[in-house]
Coordinates of C-alpha atoms in Angstrom, one line a residue:
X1 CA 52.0 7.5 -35.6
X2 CA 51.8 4.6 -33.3
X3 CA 50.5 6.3 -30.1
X4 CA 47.7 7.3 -33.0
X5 CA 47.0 4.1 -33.8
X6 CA 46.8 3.0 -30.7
X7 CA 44.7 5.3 -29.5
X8 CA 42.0 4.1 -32.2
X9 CA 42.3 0.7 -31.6
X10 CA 41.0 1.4 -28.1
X11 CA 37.7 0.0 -27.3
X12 CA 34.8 2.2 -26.9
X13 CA 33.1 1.9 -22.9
X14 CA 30.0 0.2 -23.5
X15 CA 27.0 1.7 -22.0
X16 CA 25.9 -0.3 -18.2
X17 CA 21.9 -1.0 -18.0
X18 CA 21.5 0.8 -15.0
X19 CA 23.4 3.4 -16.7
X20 CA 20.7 3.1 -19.7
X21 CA 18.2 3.3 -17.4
X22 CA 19.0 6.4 -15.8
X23 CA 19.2 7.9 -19.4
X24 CA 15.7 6.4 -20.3
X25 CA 14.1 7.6 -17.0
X26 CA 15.5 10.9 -17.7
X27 CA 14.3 11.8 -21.0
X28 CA 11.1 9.9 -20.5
X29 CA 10.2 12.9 -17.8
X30 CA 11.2 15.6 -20.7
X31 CA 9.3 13.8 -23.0
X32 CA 6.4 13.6 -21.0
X33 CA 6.6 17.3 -20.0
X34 CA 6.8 18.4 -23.8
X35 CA 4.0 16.3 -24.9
X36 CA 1.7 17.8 -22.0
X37 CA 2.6 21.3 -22.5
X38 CA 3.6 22.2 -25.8
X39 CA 1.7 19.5 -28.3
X40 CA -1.9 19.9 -28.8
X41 CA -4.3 17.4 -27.6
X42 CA -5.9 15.7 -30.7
X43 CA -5.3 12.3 -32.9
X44 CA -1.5 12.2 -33.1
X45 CA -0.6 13.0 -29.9
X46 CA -3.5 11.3 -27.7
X47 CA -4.5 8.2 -30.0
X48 CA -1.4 7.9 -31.9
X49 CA 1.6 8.5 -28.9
X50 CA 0.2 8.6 -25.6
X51 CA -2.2 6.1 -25.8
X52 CA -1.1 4.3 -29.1
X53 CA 3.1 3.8 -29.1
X54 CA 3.8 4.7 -25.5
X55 CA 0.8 2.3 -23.6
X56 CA 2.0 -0.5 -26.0
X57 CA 5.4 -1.0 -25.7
X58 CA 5.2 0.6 -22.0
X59 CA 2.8 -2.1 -20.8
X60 CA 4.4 -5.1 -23.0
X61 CA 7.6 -4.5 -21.4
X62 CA 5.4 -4.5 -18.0
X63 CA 3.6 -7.5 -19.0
X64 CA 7.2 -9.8 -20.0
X65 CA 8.0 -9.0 -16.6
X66 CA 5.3 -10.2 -15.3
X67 CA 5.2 -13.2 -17.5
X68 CA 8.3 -14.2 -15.4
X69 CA 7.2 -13.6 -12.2
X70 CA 5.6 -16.2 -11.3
X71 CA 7.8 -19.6 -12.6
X72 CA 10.9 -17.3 -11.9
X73 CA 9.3 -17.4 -8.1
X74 CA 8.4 -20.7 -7.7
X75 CA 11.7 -22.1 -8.9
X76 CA 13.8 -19.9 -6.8
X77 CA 12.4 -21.0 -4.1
X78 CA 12.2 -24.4 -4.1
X79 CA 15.9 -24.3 -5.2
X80 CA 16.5 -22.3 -2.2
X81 CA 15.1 -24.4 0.2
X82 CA 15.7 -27.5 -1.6
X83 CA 19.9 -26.1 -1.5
X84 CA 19.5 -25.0 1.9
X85 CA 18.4 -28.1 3.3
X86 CA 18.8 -28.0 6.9
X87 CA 14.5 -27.4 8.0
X88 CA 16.0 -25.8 11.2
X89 CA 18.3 -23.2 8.8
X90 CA 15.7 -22.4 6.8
X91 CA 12.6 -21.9 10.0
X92 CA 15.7 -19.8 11.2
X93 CA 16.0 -17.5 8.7
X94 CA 12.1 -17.8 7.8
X95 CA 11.4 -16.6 11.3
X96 CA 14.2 -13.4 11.0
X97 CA 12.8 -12.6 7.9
X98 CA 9.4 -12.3 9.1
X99 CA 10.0 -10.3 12.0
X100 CA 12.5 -7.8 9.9
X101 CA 9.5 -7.0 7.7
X102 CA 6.8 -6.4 10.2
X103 CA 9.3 -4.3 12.2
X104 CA 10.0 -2.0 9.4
X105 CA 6.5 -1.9 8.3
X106 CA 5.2 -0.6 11.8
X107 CA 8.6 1.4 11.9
X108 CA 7.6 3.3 8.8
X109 CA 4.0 3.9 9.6
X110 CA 5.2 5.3 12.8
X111 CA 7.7 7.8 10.6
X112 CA 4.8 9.0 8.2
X113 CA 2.7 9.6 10.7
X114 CA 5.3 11.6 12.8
X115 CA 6.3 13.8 9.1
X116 CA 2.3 13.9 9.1
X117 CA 1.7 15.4 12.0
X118 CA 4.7 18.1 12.0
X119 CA 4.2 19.2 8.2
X120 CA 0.7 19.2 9.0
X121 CA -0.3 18.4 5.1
X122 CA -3.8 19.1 5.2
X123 CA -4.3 22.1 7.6
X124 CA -4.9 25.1 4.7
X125 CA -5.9 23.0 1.7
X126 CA -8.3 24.3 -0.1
X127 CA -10.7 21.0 -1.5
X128 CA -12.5 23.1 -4.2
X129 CA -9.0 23.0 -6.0
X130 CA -8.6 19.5 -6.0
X131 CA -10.2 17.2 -8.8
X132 CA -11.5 13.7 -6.4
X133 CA -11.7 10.6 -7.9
X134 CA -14.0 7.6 -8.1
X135 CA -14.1 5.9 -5.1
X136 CA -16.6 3.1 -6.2
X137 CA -14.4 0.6 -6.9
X138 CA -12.7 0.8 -3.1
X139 CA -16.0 0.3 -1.7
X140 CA -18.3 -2.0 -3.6
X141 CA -19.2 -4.1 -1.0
X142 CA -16.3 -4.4 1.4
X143 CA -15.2 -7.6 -0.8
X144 CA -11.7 -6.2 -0.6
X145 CA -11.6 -4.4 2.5
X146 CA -13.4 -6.6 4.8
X147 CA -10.6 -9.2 4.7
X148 CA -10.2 -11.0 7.6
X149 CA -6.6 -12.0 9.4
X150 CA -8.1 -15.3 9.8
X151 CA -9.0 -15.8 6.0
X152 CA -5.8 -13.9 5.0
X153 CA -3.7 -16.9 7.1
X154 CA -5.8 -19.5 5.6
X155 CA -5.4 -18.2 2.0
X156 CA -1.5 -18.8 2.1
X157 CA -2.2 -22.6 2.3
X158 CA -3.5 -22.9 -2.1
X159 CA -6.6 -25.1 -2.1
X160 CA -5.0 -25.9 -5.6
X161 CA -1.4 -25.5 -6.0
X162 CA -2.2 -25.2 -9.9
X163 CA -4.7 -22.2 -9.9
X164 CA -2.7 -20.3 -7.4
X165 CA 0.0 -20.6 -10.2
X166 CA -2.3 -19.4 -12.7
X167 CA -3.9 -16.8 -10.8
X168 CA -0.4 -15.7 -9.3
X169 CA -1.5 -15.7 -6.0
X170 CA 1.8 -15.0 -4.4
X171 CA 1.7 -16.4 -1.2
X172 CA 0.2 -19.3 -2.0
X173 CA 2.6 -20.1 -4.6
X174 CA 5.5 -19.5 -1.6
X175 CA 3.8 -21.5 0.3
X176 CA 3.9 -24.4 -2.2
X177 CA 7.5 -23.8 -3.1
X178 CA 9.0 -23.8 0.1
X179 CA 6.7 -26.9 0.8
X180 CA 8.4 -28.9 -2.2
X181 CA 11.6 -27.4 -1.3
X182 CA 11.5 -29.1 2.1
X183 CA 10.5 -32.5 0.9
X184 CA 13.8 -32.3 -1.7
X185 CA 15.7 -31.6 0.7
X186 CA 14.4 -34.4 3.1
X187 CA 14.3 -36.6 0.6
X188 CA 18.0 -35.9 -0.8
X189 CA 19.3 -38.3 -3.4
X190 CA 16.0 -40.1 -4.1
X191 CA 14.5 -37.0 -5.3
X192 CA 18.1 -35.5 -7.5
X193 CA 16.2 -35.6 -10.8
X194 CA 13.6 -33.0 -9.8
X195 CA 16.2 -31.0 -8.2
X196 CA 18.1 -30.9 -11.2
X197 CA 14.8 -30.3 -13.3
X198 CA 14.1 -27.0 -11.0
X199 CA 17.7 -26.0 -11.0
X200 CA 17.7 -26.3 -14.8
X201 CA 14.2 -24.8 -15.2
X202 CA 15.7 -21.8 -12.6
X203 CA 18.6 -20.9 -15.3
X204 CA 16.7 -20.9 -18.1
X205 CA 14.1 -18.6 -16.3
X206 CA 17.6 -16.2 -15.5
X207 CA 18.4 -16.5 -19.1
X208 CA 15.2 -14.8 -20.3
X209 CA 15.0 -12.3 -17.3
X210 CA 18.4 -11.4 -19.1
X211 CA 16.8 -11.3 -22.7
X212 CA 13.8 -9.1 -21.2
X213 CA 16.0 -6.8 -19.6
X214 CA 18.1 -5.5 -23.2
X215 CA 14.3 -3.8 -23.6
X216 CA 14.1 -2.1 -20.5
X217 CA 15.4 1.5 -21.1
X218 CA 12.6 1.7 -24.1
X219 CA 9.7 0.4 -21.6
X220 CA 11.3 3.0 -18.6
X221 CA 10.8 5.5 -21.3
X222 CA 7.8 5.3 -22.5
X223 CA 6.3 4.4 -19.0
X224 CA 7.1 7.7 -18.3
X225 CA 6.5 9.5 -21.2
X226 CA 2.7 8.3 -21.0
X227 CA 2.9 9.2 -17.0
X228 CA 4.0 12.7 -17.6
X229 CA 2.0 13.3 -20.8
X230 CA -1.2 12.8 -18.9
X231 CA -0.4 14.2 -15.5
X232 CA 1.5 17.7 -16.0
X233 CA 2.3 19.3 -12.9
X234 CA -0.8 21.4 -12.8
X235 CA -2.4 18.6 -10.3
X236 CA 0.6 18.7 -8.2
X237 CA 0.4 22.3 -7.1
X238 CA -2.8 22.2 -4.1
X239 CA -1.4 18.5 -3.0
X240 CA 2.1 20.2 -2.4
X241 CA 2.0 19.3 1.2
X242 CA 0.3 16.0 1.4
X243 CA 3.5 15.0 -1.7
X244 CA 6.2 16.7 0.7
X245 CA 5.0 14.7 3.6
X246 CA 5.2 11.2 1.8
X247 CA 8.4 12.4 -0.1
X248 CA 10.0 13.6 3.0
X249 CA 9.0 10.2 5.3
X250 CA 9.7 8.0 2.0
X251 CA 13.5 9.4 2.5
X252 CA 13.9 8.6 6.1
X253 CA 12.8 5.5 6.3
X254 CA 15.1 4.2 3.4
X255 CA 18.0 6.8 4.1
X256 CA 18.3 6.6 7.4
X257 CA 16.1 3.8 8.9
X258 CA 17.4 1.3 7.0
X259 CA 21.4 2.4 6.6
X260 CA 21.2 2.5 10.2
X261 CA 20.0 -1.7 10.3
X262 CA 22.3 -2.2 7.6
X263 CA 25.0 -0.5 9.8
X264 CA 24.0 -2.3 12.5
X265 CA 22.9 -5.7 12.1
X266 CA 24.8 -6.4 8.5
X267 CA 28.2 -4.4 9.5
X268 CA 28.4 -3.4 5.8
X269 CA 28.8 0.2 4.7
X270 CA 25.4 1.4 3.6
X271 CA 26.9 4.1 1.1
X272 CA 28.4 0.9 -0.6
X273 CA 25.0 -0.8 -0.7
X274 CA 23.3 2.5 -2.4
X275 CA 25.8 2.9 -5.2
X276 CA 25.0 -0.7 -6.2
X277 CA 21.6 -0.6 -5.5
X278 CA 20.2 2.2 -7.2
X279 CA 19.4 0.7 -10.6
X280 CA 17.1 -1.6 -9.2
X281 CA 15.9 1.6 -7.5
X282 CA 15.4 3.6 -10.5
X283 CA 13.8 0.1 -12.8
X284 CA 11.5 0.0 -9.7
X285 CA 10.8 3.8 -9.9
X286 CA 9.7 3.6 -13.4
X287 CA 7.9 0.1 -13.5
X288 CA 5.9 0.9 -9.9
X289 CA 5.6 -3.0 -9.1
X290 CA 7.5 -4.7 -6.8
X291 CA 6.5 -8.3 -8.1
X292 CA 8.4 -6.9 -12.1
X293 CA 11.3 -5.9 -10.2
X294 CA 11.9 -9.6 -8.6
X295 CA 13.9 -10.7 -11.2
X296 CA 16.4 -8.4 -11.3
X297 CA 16.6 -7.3 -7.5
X298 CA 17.9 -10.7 -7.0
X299 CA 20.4 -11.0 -10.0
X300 CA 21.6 -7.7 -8.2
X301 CA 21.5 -8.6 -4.5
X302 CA 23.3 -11.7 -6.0
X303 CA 25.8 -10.7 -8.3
X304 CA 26.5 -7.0 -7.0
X305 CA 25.9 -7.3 -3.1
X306 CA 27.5 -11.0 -2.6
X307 CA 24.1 -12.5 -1.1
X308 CA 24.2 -16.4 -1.5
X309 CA 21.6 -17.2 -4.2
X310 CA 19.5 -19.5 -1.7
X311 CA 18.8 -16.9 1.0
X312 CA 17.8 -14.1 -1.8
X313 CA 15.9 -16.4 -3.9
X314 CA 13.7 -17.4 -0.2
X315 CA 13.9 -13.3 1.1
X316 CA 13.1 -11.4 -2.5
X317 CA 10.0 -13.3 -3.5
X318 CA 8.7 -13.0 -0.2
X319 CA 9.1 -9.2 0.7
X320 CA 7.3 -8.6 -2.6
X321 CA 4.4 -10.1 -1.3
X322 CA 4.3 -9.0 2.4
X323 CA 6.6 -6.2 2.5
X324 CA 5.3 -3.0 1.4
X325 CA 7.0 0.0 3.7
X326 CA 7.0 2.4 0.8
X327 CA 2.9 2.0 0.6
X328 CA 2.4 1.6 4.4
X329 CA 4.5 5.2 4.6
X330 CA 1.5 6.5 1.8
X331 CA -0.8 5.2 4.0
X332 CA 0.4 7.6 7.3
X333 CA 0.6 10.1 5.7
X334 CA -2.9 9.9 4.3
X335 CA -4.8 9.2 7.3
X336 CA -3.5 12.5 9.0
X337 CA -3.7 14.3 5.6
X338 CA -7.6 13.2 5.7
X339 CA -8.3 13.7 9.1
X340 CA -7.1 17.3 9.2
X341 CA -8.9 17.7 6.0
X342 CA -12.3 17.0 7.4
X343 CA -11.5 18.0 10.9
X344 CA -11.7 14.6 12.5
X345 CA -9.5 14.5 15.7
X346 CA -7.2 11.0 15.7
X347 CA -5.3 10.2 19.8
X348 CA -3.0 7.8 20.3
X349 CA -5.5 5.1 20.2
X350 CA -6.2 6.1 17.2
X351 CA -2.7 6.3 15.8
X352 CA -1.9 2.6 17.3
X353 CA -4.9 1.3 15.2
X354 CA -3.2 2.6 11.9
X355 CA -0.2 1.6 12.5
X356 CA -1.5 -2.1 13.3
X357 CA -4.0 -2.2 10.6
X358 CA -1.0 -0.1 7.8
X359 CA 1.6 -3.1 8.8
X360 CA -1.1 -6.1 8.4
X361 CA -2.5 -4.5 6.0
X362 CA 0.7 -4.7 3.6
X363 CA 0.8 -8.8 4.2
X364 CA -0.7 -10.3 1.0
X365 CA -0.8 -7.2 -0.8
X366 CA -0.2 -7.6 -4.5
X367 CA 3.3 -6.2 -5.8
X368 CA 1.2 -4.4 -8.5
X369 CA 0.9 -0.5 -9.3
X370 CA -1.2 1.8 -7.3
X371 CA -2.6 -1.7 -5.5
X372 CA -1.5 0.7 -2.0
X373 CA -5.0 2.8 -2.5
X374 CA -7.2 -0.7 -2.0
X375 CA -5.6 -1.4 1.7
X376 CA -5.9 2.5 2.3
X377 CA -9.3 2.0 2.4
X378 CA -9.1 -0.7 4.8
X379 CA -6.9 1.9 7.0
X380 CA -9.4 4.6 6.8
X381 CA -12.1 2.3 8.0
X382 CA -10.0 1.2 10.9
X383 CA -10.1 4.5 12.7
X384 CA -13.7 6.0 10.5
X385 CA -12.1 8.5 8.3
X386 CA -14.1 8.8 4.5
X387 CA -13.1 7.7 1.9
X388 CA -13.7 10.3 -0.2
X389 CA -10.0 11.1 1.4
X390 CA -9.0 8.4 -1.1
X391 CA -10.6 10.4 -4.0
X392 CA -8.4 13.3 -3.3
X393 CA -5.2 11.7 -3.8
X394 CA -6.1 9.5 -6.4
X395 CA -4.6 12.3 -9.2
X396 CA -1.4 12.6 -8.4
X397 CA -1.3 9.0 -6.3
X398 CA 0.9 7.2 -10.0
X399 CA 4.3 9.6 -8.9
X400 CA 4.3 8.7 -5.5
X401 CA 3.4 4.9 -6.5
X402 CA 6.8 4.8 -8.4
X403 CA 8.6 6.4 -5.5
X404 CA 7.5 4.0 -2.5
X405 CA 7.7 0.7 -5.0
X406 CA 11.2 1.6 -4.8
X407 CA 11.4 2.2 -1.4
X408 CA 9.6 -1.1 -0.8
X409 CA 11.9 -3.5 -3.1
X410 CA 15.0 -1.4 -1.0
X411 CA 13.4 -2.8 1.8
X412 CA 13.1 -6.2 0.5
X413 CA 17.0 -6.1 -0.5
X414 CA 18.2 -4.3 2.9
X415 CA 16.6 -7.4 5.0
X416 CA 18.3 -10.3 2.9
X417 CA 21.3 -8.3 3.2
X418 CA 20.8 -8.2 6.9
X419 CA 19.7 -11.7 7.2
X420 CA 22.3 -12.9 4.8
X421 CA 25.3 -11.7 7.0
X422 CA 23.6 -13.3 10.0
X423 CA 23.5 -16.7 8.6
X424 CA 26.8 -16.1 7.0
X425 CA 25.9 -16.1 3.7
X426 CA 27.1 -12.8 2.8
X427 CA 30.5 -12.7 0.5
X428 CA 31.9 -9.5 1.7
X429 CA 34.4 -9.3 -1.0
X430 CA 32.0 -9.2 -3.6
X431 CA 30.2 -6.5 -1.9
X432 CA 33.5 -4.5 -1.2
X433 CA 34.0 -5.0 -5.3
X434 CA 32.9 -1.7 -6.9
X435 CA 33.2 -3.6 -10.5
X436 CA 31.4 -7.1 -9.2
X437 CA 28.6 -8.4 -11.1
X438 CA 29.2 -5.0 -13.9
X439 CA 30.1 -7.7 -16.7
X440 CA 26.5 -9.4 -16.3
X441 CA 24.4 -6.1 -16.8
X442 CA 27.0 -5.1 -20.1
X443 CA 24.8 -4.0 -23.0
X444 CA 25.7 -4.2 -26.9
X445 CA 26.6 -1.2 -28.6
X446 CA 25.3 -0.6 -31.9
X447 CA 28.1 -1.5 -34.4

């Protein structure tokens, strides 16, 4: 009687968000899959579902992220480099940031292109069986290809602090925050009240990050619910290749390029790191934007990995902006996917230009979906391939968008990691923990 009793006073295991997520993703795909394939296009399914119930609450959970991107940003920063306060610390781990991300950009280029080149995606396509795209919008007038480096640089420094807020121009608005940061810091006690206003203003932006994130399993799922109900696997099947050869680079590079720098330069064991890592993984995966997944790649680089707050708060925010190996990988693989395609012969020359123009091409890109087919356009004019390439992989380009955005915010989390255990800023204990930071990502069970 009383080992009865006591069994039912035990508590039920509530249910973990990444956990919920996982589940959300999953049945979001079958979902998907059923509504392509075995409901019939008309009123309830197109109007009503697809484009009615799943866009809405899909792209209102996208849009509260957003919504929190851009104060969330510019208060983490300033507190990080307010809280930092040593200038020479902070150019320090600036500078190692930096580097880390241009590295691995030209370091994942150089993998797609190698994948590229030994699957040979393109050689035995057959182009009648693919559907193109529109390819207007990548080329009306070079306005967003024919960026220079030079007006890229100059566009960090905001012209007006205020509209780069507004228009969340992201490297402006780092550039701002690290700016006010600085003086904070310099300025120590005369300037405590804003300090305390930004640290305040930072915890209540946590706070609702939290409140947003109870929706995020229903968003996941009907982001992929729409995705699959419109896209089938039907397109998949003549692209087979070209997807194999991003899929297969996507893995090395995060799998093996960067658990080799983690093993290296951190001294942490990268199977650890993965098991903690994967919801963001999988929240990236379904949203496809680096810039929504801020928020809670640092709570987890934070709270899971043992990153002090002030380096992840500096290093997150800043690899969303500038660090984009998932969609420089995409962009490899594509040029030699397009240039066996239409027979054009790319040397080494060649190959160095595209690896150049791929890794600046990722600085100032926007963490937003699918944003990697606007700089692709800017790589295929580099070394004179068509664009009508482009076209061809628009179809099927929304999968492997989720798949590199979460290779790219792996990135992001692998080099404050790095950087982190450098500048001795790494808690090793909480990243040994397997339960640490478990009890902030708790969700409520229905009663």
């Amino acid at each position: 009687m009383g080992s009865t009793d006591t069994k039912a006073k035990k508590p039920r295991k509530k249910l973990g968000l990444t956990s919920a997520i996982f589940i959300a993703l999953g049945l979001g795909i079958v979902c998907g899959v059923i509504f392509h394939y075995f409901i019939p296009e008309g009123f309830v399914r197109d109007d009503v579902f697809v484009n009615g119930i799943f866009y809405v609450v899909g792209q209102g959970f996208i849009r509260l992220m957003q919504m929190l991107v851009v104060p969330l940003v510019f208060c983490s920063i300033v507190c990080g480099a307010a809280a930092i306060g040593d200038t020479k610390t902070l150019g320090t781990v600036g500078v190692k940031t930096l580097v880390f991300y241009i590295f691995t950009t030209a370091v994942a280029v150089a993998v797609a292109l190698t994948v590229g080149n030994l699957i040979n995606p393109g050689v035995g396509v057959d182009m009648s069986s693919i559907v193109a795209g529109d390819v207007s919008a990548l080329d009306s007038g070079g306005s967003s290809t024919d960026v220079s480096i030079v007006d890229t640089l100059l566009g960090i420094i905001p012209s007006n602090p205020l509209g780069a807020l507004a228009e969340g121009d992201m490297l402006a608005v780092i550039f701002f925050a690290l700016f006010v940061g600085i003086i904070i810091a310099i300025m120590g006690r005369k300037a405590e009240t804003v300090h305390s206003f930004f640290e305040q203003f930072n915890d209540i932006m946590m706070n609702m990050t939290t409140a947003v994130m109870y929706v995020a399993p229903f968003g996941v799922f009907c982001l992929l619910s729409r995705t699959f109900a419109g896209v089938g696997f039907e397109a998949f099947i003549p692209m087979l290749k070209y997807m194999a050869g991003v899929l297969i680079a996507l893995a090395l590079h995060c799998l093996v390029v960067y658990m080799i720098l983690l093993s290296v330069f951190a001294r942490v064991n990268p199977i650890t790191f993965l098991k903690k890592f994967v919801g963001v993984m999988v929240f990236a995966f379904s949203t496809s934007s680096s810039n929504a997944t801020i928020p809670l790649n640092i709570e987890t680089i934070v709270n899971k990995i043992g990153v002090d707050r002030r380096i992840a708060s500096f290093t997150i925010p800043l690899g969303a902006t500038i660090n984009m190996d998932g969609t420089a990988i995409m962009q490899g693989v594509a040029v030699v996917f397009t240039a066996q395609l239409f027979g054009v012969e790319l040397g080494p020359i060649e190959y160095a230009t595209v690896i150049a123009t791929a890794t600046l091409a990722s600085i100032g890109t926007a963490g937003v979906p699918s944003v990697g087919l606007i700089t692709l356009s800017m790589v295929f004019n580099s070394v004179g391939l068509p664009l009508e390439g482009i076209a061809l992989i628009m179809g099927i380009d929304r999968i492997l968008d989720m798949t590199r955005t979460a290779v790219n915010i792996t990135g992001d989390a692998v080099c404050t990691t790095v950087v982190a255990r450098q500048e001795k800023r790494l808690n090793l204990e909480v990243f040994n923990d397997p339960d640490a930071g478990k009890e902030s990502e708790k969700m409520t069970d229905a009663a």
